[in-house]
CSV table of C-alpha atoms in Angstrom, one decimal:
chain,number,residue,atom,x,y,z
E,1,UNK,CA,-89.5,25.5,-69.4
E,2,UNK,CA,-87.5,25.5,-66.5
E,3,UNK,CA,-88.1,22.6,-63.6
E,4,UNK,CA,-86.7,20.2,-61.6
E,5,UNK,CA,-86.2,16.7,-62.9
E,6,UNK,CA,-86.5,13.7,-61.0
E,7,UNK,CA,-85.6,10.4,-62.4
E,8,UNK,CA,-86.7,7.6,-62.2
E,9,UNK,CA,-90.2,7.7,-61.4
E,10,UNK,CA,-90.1,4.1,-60.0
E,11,UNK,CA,-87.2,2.2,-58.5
E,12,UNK,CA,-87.1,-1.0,-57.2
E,13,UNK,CA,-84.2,-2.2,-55.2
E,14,UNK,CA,-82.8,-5.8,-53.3
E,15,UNK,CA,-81.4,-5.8,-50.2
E,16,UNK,CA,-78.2,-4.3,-49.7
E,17,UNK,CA,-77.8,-2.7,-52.8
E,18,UNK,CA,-76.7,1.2,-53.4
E,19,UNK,CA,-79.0,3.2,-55.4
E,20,UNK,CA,-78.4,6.8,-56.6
E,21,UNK,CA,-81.4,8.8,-57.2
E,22,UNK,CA,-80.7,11.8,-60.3
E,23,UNK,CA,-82.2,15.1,-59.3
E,24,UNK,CA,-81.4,17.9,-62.3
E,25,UNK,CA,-82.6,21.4,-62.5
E,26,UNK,CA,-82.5,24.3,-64.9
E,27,UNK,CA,-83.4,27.0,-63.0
E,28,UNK,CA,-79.4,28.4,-61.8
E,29,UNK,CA,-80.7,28.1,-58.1
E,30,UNK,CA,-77.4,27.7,-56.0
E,31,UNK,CA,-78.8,26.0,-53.3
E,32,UNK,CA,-80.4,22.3,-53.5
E,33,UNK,CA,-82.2,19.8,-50.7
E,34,UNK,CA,-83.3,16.0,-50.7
E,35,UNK,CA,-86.6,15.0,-48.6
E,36,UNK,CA,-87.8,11.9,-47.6
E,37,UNK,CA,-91.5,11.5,-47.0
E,38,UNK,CA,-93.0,8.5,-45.2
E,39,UNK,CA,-96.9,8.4,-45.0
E,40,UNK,CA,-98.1,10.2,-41.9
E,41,UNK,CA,-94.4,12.2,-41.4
E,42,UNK,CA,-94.4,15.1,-43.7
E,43,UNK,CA,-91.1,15.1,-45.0
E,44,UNK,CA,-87.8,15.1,-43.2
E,45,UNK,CA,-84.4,16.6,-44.7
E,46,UNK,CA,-81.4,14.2,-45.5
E,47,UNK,CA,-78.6,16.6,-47.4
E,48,UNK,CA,-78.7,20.2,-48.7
E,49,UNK,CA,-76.5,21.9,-50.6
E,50,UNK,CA,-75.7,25.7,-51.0
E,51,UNK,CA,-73.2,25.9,-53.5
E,52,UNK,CA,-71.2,23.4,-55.5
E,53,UNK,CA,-68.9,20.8,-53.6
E,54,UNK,CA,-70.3,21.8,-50.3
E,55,UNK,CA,-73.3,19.7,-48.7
E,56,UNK,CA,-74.6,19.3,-45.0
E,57,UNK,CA,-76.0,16.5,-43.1
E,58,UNK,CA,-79.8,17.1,-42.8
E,59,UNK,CA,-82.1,15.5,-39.7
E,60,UNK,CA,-82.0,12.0,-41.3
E,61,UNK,CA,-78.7,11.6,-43.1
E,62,UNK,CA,-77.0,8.1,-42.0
E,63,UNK,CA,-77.6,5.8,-44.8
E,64,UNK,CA,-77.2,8.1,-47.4
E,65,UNK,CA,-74.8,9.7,-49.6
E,66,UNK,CA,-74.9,12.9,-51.9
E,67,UNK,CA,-72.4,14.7,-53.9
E,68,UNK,CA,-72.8,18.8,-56.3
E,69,UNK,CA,-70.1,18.5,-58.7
E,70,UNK,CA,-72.4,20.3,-60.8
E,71,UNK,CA,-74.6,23.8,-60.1
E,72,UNK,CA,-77.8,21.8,-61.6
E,73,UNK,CA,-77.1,18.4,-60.1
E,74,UNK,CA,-77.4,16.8,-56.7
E,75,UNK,CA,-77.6,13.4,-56.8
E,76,UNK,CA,-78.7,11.2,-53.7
E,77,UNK,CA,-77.1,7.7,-53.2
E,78,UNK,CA,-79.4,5.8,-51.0
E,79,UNK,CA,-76.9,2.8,-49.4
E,80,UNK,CA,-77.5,-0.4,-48.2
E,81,UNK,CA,-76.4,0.7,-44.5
E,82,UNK,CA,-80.3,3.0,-44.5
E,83,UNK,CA,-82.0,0.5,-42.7
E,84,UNK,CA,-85.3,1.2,-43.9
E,85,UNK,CA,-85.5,3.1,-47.7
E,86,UNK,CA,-88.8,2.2,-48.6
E,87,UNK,CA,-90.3,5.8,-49.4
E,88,UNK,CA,-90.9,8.6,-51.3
E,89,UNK,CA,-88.3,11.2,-52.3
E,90,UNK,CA,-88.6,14.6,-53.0
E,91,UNK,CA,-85.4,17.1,-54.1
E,92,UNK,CA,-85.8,20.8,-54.2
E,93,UNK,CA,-84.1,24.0,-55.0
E,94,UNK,CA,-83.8,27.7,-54.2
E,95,UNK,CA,-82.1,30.6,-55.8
E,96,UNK,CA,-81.4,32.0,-52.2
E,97,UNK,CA,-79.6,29.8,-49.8
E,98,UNK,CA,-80.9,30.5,-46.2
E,99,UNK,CA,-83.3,33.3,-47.2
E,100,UNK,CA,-86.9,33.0,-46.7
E,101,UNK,CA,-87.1,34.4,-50.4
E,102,UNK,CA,-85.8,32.0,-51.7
E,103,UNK,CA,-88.8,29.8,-52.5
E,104,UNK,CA,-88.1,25.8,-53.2
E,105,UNK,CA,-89.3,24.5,-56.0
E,106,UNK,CA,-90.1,20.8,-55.8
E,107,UNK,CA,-89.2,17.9,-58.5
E,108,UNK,CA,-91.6,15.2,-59.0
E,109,UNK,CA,-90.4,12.6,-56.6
E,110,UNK,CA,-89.0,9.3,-56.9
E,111,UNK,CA,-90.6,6.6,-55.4
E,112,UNK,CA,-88.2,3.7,-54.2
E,113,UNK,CA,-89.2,0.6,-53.1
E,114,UNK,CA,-86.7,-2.4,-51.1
E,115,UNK,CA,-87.9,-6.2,-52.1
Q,1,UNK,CA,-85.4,24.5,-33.9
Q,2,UNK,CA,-88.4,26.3,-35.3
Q,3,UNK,CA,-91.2,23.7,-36.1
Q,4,UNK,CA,-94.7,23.6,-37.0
Q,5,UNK,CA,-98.2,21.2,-35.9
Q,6,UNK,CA,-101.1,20.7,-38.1
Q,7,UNK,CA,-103.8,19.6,-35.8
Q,8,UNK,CA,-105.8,18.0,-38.1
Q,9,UNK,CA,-104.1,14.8,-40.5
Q,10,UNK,CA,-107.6,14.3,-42.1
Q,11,UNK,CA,-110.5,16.9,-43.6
Q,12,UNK,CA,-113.7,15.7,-45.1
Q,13,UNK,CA,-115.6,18.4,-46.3
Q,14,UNK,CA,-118.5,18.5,-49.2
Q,15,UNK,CA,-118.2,20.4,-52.3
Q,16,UNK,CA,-118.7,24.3,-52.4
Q,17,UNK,CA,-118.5,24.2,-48.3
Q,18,UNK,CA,-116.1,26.8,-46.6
Q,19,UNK,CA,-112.2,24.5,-45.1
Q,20,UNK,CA,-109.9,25.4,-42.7
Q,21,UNK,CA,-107.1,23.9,-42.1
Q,22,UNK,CA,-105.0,24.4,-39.2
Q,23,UNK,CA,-101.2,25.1,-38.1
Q,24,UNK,CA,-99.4,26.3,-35.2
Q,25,UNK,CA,-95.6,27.2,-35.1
Q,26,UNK,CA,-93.2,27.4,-32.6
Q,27,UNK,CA,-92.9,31.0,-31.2
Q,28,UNK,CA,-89.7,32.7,-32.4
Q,29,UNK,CA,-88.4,36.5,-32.9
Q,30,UNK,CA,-89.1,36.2,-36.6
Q,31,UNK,CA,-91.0,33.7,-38.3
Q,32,UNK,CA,-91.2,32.8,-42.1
Q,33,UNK,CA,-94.0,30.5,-42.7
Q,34,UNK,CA,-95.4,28.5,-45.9
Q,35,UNK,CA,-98.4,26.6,-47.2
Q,36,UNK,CA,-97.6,23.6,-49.8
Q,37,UNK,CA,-99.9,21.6,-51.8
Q,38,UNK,CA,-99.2,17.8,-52.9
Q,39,UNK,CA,-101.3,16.1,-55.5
Q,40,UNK,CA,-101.1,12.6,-55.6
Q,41,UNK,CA,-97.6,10.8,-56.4
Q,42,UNK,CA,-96.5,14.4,-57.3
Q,43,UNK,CA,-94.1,17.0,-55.5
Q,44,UNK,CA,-95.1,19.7,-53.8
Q,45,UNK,CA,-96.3,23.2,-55.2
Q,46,UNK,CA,-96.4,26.9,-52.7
Q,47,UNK,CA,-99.9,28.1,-52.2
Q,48,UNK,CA,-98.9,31.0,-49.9
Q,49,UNK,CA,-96.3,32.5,-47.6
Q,50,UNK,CA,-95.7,34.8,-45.3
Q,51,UNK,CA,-92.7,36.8,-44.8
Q,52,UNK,CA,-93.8,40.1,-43.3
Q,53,UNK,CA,-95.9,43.0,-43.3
Q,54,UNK,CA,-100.0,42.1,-43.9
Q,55,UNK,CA,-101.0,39.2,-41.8
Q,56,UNK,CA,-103.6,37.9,-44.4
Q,57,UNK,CA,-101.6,36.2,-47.1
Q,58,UNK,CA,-103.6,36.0,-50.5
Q,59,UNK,CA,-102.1,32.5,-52.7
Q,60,UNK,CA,-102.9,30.7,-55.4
Q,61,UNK,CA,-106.4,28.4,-56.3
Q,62,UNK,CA,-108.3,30.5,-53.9
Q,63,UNK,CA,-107.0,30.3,-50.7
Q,64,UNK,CA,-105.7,32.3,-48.1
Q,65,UNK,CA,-103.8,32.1,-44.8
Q,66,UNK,CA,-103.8,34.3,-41.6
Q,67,UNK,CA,-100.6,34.6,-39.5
Q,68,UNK,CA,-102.1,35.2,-35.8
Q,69,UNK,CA,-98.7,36.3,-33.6
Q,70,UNK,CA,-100.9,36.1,-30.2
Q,71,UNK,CA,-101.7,32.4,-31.3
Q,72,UNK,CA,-98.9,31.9,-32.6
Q,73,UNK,CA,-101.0,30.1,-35.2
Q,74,UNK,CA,-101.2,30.1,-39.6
Q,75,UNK,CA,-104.2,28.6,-40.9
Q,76,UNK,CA,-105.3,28.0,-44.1
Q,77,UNK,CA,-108.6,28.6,-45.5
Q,78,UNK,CA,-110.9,28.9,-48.8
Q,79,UNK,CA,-114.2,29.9,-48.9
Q,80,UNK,CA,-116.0,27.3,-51.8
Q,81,UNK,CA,-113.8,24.4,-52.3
Q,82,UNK,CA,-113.8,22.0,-55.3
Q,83,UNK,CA,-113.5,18.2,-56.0
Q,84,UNK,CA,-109.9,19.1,-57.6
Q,85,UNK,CA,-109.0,20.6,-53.9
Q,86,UNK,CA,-108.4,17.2,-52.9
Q,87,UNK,CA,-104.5,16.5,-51.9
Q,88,UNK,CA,-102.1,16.7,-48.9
Q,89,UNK,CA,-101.7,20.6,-47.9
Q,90,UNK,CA,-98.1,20.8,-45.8
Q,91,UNK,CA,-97.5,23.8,-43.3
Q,92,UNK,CA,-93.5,24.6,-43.2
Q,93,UNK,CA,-91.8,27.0,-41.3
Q,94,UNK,CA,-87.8,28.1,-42.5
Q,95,UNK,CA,-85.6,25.9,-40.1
Q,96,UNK,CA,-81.8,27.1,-39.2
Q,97,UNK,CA,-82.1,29.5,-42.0
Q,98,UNK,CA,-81.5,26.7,-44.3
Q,99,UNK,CA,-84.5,24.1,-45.3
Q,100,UNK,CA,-88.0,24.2,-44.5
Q,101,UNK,CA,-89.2,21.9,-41.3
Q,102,UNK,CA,-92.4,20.8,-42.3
Q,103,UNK,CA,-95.6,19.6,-40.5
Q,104,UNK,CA,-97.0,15.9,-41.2
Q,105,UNK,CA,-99.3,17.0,-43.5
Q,106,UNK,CA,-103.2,17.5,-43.6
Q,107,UNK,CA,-105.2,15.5,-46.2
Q,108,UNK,CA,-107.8,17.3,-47.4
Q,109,UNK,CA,-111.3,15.2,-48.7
Q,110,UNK,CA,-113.4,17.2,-51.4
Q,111,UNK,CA,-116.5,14.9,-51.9
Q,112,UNK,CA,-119.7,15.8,-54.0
């Protein structure tokens, strides 16, 4: 079946260390996002991608690093300069960059947590 | 930037009883507006969206949304919900041509 994969489920993190977050999918979209979601916020965009090594800076982007060396990867590196990364992360992707055809489809989510 | 504002963060409603949940947009030339659904610790899955053409928007799991242009306005309905209606329905509206700018969320309460 084709999906988005999300892993891990669970992260737990110290202080001031980087985490990368894996976000996979099968389905040859072109374009891929990364959402945070805080409870009570909805979600808010940190990078998107539209094709492979390109990315832009979404609402909520310092702190965090991504990279697309790879049509069916996007992986999210939260760093220890986000000053609050306690939350829920969502990545998405969509065959049609910048078209409102171009439904997202929505992994699972990681949930990271800072002791 | 387009954006959206569900007016309502909580619903209670009883089993088999008619919901509504509400969203307004920001008014703009065009507007391409969506309904998502969040189960707990899960992503999100599209209900509904409108693009063009018939204002009444037919999804998935029963419900339905009406885009109002003079209100500016996109609610979400269904007639006879169920216990398994329960979750966190997001409005979104297509920002910049780009990503989705979504609304904080509504969470919907299906009790017996």
């Amino acid at each position: 079946d084709g999906g988005i994969t999300q892993s891990p489920k669970y992260l737990f993190r110290k202080e001031g260390q980087n985490v990368t977050l894996s976000c996979e999918q099968n389905l040859n979209h072109d374009a891929m996002y990364w959402y945070r979601q805080d409870p009570g916020q909805g979600l808010r965009l940190i990078y998107y991608s539209q094709i492979v090594n390109d990315f832009q800076k979404g609402d909520i982007a310092e702190g965090y690093s991504v990279s697309r060396e790879k049509k069916e990867s996007f992986p999210l590196t939260v760093t220890s300069a986000q000053k609050n990364p306690t939350a829920f992360y969502l990545c998405a992707s969509s065959i049609l960059p910048g078209s409102p055809l171009g439904e997202q489809f929505f992994g699972p989510g990681t949930r990271l947590t800072v002791l | 930037a387009q954006s959206v504002t569900q007016l309502d963060s909580q619903v209670p409603v009883f089993e088999e009883a008619p919901v509504e949940l509400r969203c307004n947009y920001s008014s703009s030339v065009s507007v391409y507006l969506f309904w998502y659904v969040q189960y707990p610790n899960q992503g999100l899955q599209l209900l509904l969206k409108y693009l063009s053409g018939s204002t009444l928007v037919k999804g998935i799991n029963g419900f339905e949304a009406e885009f109002n242009k003079s209100q500016t306005s996109f609610h979400l309905r269904k007639p006879s919900v169920h216990i398994s209606d329960t979750a966190e329905y997001f409005c979104a509206v297509i920002d910049s041509g780009y990503a989705l700018n979504f609304g904080k969320g509504t969470s919907l309460l299906v009790t017996p």
